[in-house]
Structure formats: structure tokens, C-alpha cells
Coordinates of C-alpha atoms in Angstrom, one line a residue:
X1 CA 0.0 0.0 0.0
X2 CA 1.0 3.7 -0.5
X3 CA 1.8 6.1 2.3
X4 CA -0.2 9.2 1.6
X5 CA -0.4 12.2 3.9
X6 CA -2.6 15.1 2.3
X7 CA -1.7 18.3 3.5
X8 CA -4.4 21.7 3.0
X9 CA -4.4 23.8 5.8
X10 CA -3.1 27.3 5.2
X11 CA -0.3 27.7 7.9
X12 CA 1.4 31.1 9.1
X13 CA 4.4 31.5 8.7
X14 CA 7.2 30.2 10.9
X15 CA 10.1 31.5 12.5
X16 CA 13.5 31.1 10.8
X17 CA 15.6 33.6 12.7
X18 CA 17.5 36.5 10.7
X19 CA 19.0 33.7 8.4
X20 CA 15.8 33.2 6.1
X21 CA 14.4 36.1 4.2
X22 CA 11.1 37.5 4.8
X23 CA 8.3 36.0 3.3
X24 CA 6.6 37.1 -0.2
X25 CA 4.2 40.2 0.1
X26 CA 0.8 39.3 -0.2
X27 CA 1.0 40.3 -4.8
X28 CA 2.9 38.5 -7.1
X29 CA 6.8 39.9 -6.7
X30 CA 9.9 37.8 -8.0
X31 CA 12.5 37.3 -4.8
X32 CA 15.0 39.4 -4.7
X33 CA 17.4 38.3 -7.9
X34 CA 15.5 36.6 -10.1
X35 CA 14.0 37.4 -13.1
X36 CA 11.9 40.2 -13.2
X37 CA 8.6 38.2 -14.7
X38 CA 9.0 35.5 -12.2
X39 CA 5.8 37.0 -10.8
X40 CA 3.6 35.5 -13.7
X41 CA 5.0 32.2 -12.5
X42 CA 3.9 33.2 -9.0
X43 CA 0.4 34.3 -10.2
X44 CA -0.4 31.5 -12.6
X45 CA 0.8 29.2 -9.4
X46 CA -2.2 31.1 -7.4
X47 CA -4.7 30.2 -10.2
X48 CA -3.3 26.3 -9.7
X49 CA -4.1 26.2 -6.5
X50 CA -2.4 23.2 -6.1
X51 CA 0.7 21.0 -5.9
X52 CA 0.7 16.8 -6.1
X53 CA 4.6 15.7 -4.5
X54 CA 5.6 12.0 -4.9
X55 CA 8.3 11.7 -2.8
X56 CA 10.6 9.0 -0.7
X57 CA 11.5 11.9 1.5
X58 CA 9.8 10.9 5.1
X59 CA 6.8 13.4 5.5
X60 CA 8.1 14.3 9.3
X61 CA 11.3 15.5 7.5
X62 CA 9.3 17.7 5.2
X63 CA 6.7 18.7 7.3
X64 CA 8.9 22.3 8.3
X65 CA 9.4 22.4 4.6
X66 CA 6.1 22.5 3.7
X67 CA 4.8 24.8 6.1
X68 CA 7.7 27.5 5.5
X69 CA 7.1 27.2 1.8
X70 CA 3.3 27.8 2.6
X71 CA 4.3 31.0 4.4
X72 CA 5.7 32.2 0.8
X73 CA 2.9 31.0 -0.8
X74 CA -0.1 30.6 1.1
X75 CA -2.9 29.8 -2.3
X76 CA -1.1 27.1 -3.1
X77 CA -2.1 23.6 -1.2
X78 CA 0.3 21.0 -1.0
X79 CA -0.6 17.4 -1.3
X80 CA 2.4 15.3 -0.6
X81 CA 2.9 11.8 -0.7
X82 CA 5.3 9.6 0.9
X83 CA 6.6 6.4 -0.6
X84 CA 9.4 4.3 -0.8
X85 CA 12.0 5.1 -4.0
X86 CA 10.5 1.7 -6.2
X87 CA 6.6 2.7 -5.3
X88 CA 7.3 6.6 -6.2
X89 CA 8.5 5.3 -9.8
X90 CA 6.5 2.6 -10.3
X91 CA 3.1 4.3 -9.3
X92 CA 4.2 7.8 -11.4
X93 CA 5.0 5.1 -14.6
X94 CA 1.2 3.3 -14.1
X95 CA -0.8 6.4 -13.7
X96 CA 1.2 8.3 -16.5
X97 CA 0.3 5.4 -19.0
X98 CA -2.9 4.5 -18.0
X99 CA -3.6 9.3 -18.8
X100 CA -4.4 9.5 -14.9
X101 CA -3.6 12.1 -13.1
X102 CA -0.1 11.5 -11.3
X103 CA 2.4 13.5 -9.7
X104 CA 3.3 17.5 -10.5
X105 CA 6.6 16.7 -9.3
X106 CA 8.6 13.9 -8.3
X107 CA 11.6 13.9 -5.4
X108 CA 13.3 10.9 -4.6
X109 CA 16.7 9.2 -3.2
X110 CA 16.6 6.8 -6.4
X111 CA 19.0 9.1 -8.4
X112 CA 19.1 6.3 -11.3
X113 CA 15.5 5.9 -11.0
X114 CA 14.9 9.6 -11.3
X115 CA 17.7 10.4 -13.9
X116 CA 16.0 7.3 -15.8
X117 CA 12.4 9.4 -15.8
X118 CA 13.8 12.1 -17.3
X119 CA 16.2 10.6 -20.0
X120 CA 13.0 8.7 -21.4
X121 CA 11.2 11.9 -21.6
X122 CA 8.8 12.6 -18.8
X123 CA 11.0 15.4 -17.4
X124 CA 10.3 19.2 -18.0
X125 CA 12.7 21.4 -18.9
X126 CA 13.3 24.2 -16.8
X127 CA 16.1 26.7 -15.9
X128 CA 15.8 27.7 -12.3
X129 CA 17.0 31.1 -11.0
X130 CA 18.5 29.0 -8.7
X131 CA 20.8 27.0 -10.9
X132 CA 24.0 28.6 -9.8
X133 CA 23.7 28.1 -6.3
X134 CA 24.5 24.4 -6.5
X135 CA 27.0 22.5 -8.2
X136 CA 27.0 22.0 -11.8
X137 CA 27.2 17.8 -11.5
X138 CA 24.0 18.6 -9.8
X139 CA 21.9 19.4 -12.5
X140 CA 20.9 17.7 -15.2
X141 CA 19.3 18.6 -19.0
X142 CA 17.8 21.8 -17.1
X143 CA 15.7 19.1 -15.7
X144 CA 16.9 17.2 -13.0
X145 CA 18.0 19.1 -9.9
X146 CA 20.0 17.4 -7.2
X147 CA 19.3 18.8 -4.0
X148 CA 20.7 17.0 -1.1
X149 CA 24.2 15.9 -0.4
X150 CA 23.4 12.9 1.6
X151 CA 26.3 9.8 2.5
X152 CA 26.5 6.2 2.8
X153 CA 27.8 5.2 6.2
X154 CA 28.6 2.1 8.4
X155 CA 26.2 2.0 11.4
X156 CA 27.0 -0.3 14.5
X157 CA 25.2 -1.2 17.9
X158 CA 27.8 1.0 20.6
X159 CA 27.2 -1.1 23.1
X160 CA 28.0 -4.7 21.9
X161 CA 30.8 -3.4 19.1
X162 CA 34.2 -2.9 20.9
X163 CA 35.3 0.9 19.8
X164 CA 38.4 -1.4 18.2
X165 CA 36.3 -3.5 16.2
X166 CA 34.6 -0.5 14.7
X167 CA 35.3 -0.4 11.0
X168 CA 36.7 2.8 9.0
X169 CA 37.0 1.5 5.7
X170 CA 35.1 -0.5 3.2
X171 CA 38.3 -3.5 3.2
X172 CA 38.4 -3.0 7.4
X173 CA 34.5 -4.1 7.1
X174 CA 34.9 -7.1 5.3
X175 CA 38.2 -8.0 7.8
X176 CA 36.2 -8.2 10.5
X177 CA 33.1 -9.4 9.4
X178 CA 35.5 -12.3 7.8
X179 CA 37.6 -13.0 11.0
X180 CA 34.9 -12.6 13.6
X181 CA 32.1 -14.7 11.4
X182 CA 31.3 -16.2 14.9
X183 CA 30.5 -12.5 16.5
X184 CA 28.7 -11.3 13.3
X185 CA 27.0 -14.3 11.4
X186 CA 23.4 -13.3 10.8
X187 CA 24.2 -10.2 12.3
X188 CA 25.1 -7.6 9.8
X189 CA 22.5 -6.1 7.8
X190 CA 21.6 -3.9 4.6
X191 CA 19.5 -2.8 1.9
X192 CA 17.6 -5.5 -0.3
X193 CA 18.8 -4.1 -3.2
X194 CA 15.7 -6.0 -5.4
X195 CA 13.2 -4.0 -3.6
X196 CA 15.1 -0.5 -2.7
X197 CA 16.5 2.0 -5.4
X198 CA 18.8 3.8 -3.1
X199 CA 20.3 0.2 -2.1
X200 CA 20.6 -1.2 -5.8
X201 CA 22.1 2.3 -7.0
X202 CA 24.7 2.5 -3.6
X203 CA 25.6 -1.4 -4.7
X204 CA 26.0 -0.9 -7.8
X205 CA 28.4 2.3 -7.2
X206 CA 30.3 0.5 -4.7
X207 CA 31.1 -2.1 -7.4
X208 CA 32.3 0.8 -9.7
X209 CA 34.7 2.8 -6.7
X210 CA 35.7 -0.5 -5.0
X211 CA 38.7 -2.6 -6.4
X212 CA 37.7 -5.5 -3.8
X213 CA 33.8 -4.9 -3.7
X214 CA 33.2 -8.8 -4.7
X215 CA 35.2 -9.9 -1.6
X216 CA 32.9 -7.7 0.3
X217 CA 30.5 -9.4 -1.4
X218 CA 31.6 -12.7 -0.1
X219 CA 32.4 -12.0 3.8
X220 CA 28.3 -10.6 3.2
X221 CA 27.8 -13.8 1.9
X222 CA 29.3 -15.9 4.7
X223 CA 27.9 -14.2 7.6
X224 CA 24.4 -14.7 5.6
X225 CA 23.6 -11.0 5.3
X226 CA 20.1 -9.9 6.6
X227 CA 18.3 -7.4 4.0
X228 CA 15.7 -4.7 4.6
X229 CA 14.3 -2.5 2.3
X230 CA 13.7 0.0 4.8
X231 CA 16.2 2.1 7.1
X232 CA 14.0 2.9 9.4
X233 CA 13.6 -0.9 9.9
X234 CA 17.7 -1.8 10.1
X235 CA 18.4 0.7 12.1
X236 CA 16.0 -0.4 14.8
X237 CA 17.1 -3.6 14.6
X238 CA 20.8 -3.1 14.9
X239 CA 19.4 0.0 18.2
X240 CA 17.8 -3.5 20.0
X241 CA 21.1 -5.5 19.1
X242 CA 19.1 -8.0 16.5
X243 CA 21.7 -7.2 14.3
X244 CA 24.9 -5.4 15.0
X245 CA 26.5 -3.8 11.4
X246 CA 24.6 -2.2 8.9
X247 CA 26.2 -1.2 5.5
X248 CA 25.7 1.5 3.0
X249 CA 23.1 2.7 5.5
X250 CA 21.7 6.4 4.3
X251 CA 23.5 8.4 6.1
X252 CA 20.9 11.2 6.8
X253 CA 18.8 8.9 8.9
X254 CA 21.3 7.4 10.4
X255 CA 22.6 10.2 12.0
X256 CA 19.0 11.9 13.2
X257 CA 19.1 8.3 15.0
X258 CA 22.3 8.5 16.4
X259 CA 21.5 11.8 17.9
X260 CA 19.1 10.7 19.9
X261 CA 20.0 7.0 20.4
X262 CA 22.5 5.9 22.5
X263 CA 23.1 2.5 21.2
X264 CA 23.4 3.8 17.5
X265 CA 27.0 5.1 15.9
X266 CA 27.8 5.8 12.6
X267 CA 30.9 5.7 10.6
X268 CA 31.7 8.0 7.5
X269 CA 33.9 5.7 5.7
X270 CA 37.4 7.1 5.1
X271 CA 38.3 5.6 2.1
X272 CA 35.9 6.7 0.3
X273 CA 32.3 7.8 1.2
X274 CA 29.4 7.6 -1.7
X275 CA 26.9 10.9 -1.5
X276 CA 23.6 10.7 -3.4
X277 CA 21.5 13.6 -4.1
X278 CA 17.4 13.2 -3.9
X279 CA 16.9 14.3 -7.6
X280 CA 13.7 16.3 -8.1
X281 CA 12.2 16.9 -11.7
X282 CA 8.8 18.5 -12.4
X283 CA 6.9 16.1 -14.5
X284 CA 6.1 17.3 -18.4
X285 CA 2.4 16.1 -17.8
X286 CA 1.9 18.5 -14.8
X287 CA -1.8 19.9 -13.7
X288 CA 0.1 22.3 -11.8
X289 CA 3.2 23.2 -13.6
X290 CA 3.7 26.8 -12.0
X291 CA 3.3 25.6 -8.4
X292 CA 5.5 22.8 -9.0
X293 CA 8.4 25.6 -10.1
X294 CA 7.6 27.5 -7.0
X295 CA 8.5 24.4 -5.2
X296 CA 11.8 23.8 -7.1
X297 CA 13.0 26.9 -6.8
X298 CA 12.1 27.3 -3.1
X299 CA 14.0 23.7 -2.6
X300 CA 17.3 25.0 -4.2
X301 CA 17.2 28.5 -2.9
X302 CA 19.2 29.2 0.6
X303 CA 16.1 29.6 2.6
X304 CA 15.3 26.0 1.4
X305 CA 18.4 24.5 1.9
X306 CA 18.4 26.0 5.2
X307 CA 15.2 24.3 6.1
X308 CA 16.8 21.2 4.1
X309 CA 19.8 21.3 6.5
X310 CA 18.6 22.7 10.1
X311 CA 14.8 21.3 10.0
X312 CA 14.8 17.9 7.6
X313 CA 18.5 17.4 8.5
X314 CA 19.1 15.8 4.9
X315 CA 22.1 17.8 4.3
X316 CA 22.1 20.8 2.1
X317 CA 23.8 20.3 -0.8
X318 CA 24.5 24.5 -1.4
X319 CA 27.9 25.5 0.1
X320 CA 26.4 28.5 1.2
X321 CA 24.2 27.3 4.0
X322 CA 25.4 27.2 7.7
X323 CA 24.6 24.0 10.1
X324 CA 25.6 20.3 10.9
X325 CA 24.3 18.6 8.3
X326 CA 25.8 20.2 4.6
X327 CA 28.1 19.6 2.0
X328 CA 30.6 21.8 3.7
X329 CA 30.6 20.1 6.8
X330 CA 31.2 16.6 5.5
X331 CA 34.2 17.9 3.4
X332 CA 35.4 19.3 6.4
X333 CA 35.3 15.6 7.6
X334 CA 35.6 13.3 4.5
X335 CA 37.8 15.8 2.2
X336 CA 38.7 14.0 -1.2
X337 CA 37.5 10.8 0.1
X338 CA 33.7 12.1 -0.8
X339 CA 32.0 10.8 -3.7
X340 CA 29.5 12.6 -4.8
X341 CA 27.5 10.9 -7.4
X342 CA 26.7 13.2 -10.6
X343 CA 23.4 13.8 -11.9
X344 CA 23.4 12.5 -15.3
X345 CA 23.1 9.1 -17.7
X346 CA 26.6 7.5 -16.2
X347 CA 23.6 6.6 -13.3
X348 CA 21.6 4.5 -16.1
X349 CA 24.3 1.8 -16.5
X350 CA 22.3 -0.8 -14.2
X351 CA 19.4 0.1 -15.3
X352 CA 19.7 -1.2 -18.5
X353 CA 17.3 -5.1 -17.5
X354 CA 20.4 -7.2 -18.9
X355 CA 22.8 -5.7 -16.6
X356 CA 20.6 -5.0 -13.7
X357 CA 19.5 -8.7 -14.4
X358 CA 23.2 -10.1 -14.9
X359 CA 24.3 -7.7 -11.7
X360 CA 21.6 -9.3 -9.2
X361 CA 22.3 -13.0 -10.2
X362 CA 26.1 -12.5 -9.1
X363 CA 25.4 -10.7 -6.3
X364 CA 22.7 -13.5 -5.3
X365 CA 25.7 -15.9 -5.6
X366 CA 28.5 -14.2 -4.4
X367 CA 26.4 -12.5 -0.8
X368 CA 23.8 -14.6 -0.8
X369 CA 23.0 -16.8 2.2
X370 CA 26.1 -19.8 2.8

């Protein structure tokens, strides 16, 4: 079944402190630097009414979002639903075949998923005034926008992993999980990468940035690794001590979790450390076109990435925005070691049904259960 969560109700405007700007006066007005006919945008949005969001961005995340962006823009009702990264693509493919009304615009983790959306067609083109804001690998065709800067980590339970065990790089996993099989058999855990975009696309990338990636595969496959396809669900279970590793975990989750979670720490790997960005594109078949450029914009601008970064904690992906979770803090940590993975067609390589197909059969018998 789909998650949905409707959301109607005007809502006032939030504080932000001095670092957001002030809201839109009540009549159409372009923000301050863009163009100066942005306001029909803004006044055809109005006469929408309305924006439809498919999105595997939890809706607790966005919630801050969607009520600042409602301060901006107060005629403009939001309906967002929440979905995992396979239903969001899946259900905006059904509905756009069958003529239905779908999605305005779509936002999801699934960078290959979403890049794949677009290169067949179904993306809109459009230049935002907020283009130069964010890095150029970021944006795609004029079409898909990165907007996150989001990375995969390690995540262990503190209290029953030894602070020497702890692994910092992708060959120091597979050591340990190899020498201690007895500690970690049935105990290491991560994405089941037939049911979860994000976990096919960070396999699949791994395979590309990691010399050794199929003996990783192997030490998965002797301690019979445990899949999930949700990482909400994995990182309970390695919180309760069910499980004890988790790999590739999304980082931005991870780390909310940590905050508050005694028994949860994360790793940045220091080898390297893959970053997806949730690609957002506005779909060509839009009821609500204008609206769903408001949103864009509002998403790439600072005051967005501010709420992106302070409020959804998914990590601004601007280098302009102050707080804990951005781009500019994890190169503080990571440095070169960061891989940020580019919005464009290099994504679609596994995508391609006899790859993706030849992929999952050795991955089946390389990690799969001994």
C-alpha cells in the first residue's frame, strides 16, 4: 500500500531567525534576484491552487518544509505523498500510461530511477534562477536538480561493538566481518537491493569505486547478510542489538538516530564515502506546472536549503548554508574521500534489465545466504 499524507491547511508563517528572508508580500513579486517576470510564474501558481509531491523523503522530514514554503505562498495547497523510492517510480509510470492524473513533481533518493524518468522523456525542462547556487554535476538537461548531499555510512550497535572493532573503511568491514564470522554471522544487515532504489544504485556504485567490492560481497555472503528495504527498519534492529552492522546505511537517517539513540553510531567511511543527491524533476504532464516551479525553486534556494539542512536534517547540498548537516561540513570531515554521485546518464548503467539482471544474479551468488 501507498503512504499518503494530504496536507491543506493554510499555515502562518514560521520563525526562521535572521538567516531566512522575509516571506513574499501578499501580490505577485519575483524574490530578490530573479528574473523580473518570475511574478507571472507566481500568479499562474495562485490560479493552480495546487501541488501533487511523490516523494521517498519521510513526510516528518518535510513537514517544516512544507509549512515555510506555505508562508511564501499561502494559495497554493500542498498534497504530498510519501513512498518508498521503487513505489514513487513505479506508481508515477502506471498512472502516466494509464492518462491518470499523477504527480506535478517527483523527489526521490533513487538518483538512477529519477535520472531514468527524465532521460526517457517525462522530465520538464526548466532553468531555475536558482541553478548557480549548486553545483554544476547537480543538474541535469535543465531538468533534474539534485538537492541533497546525503552519504553512505557504516552503522553499529555502541554497546555490543568494541570501539576497536569499529570499521573505517570498506576493506576494514569485510576483515572483521571475515575473522569474527562467529560475532557477526546473521548479524550484519543492509538494503535488499531487489526491492530499494537507493540500495541497488549505492551497490551498484560501490562495485564501480571498490577494487575489492566482490570480496565484500563474499564476507556478506558468509555471515548470511540480513536485507531490509527500509532504514527505518535496520536501524531499529541493529538500536535492539538484533543485528549489529549495517552497510551502505543512508546516512541522513542514520545520523537523526544517532542523535538521539545511545546504542546507534555511525561511521563516515574514510576511504571513500558515496553521497547521493534526492533528484527532483517536475513532471512534463503536470496539472500544476507553476506551483511545482515555486516548489523547485524554493528547494534549491538558501532559505530551502536552510530548512533542508537545520529542520529535515538531509544535508544541504549548497555551500552556502550554515549547520551540521551540509556539504561543507562533510568535506570538512571526509575531504577527497567524498563521492558525490553526478546527476546525469553515467547513473543508467544498471538500469539497463540485462545488466541489472546479470548484476543481481552474481550478487545472489556471491552475498547470498552460505
Amino acid at each position: 500500500m501507498f503512504r499518503r499524507t494530504l496536507i491543506t491547511t493554510a499555515v502562518a508563517g514560521i520563525a526562521l531567525g535572521a538567516a531566512l528572508a522575509a516571506p513574499l508580500a501578499a501580490h505577485a513579486q519575483a524574490p530578490a534576484g530573479y528574473p523580473a517576470d518570475y511574478g507571472k510564474i507566481v500568479d499562474s501558481a495562485k490560479k493552480e491552487g495546487k501541488l501533487v509531491i511523490y516523494s521517498a523523503t519521510d513526510t516528518k522530514a518535510v513537514e517544516p518544509m512544507i509549512k515555510d514554503f506555505k508562508s511564501m505562498y499561502p494559495d497554493v495547497q500542498v498534497e504530498y505523498n510519501d513512498m518508498n523510492s521503487t513505489e514513487v517510480y513505479n506508481r508515477y509510470i502506471s498512472e502516466t500510461a494509464a492518462g491518470g492524473n499523477s504527480a506535478d513533481l517527483m523527489w526521490s533518493s533513487a538518483m538512477d530511477l529519477q535520472t531514468k524518468l527524465v532521460s526517457d522523456g517525462y522530465g520538464l525542462q526548466y532553468q531555475s534562477p536558482e541553478s548557480s547556487g549548486i553545483p554544476q554535476w547537480a543538474i541535469w538537461n535543465h531538468s533534474a536538480y539534485g538537492t541533497t548531499f546525503e552519504p553512505a555510512v557504516f552503522v553499529y550497535n555502541k554497546r555490543l561493538v568494541t570501539e576497536a572493532e569499529v570499521p573505517k573503511t570498506h576493506a576494514e568491514f569485510a576483515k572483521l566481518i571475515t575473522t569474527k564470522l562467529d560475532k557477526f554471522k546473521n548479524k550484519v544487515t543492509s538494503y535488499d537491493i531487489e526491492k530499494s532504489g537507493v540500495g541497488f544504485m549505492f551497490i551498484t556504485q560501490d562495485s564501480r569505486e571498490n577494487k575489492e567490492f566482490w570480496d565484500l560481497a563474499k564476507a556478506f555472503g558468509a555471515v548470511s547478510l540480513r536485507v531490509q528495504s527500509s532504514t527505518g527498519t535496520m536501524l531499529e534492529r541493529i538500536s535492539s542489538g538484533e543485528n549489529l552492522l549495517g552497510y551502505n546505511i543512508l546516512g541522513s537517517y542514520a545520523l537523526v538516530r544517532a542523535a538521539k539513540d545511545p546504542s546507534i553510531g555511525v561511521v563516515l567511511p574514510k576511504d571513500y564515502t558515496l553521497v547521493l543527491s534526492r533528484v527532483m524533476f517536475i513532471s512534463k504532464a503536470a496539472k500544476h506546472p507553476n506551483a511545482a516551479k515555486l516548489w523547485l525553486d524554493y528547494t534549491l534556494s538558501k532559505r530551502g536549503q536552510t530548512m533542508i539542512a537545520n529542520e529535515a536534517k538531509l544535508y544541504a547540498i549548497r555551500a552556502d548554508v550554515k549547520g551540521e548537516t551540509t556539504s561543507s561540513d562533510l568535506a570538512r570531515q571526509i575531504g577527497t574521500g567524498l563521492k558525490p554521485l553526478p546527476v546525469n546518464p553515467m547513473l543508467l548503467q544498471y538500469l539497463d534489465q540485462g545488466k541489472r539482471l546479470a548484476f543481481l544474479k552474481q550478487w545472489k551468488e556471491t552475498a547470498g545466504k552460505k
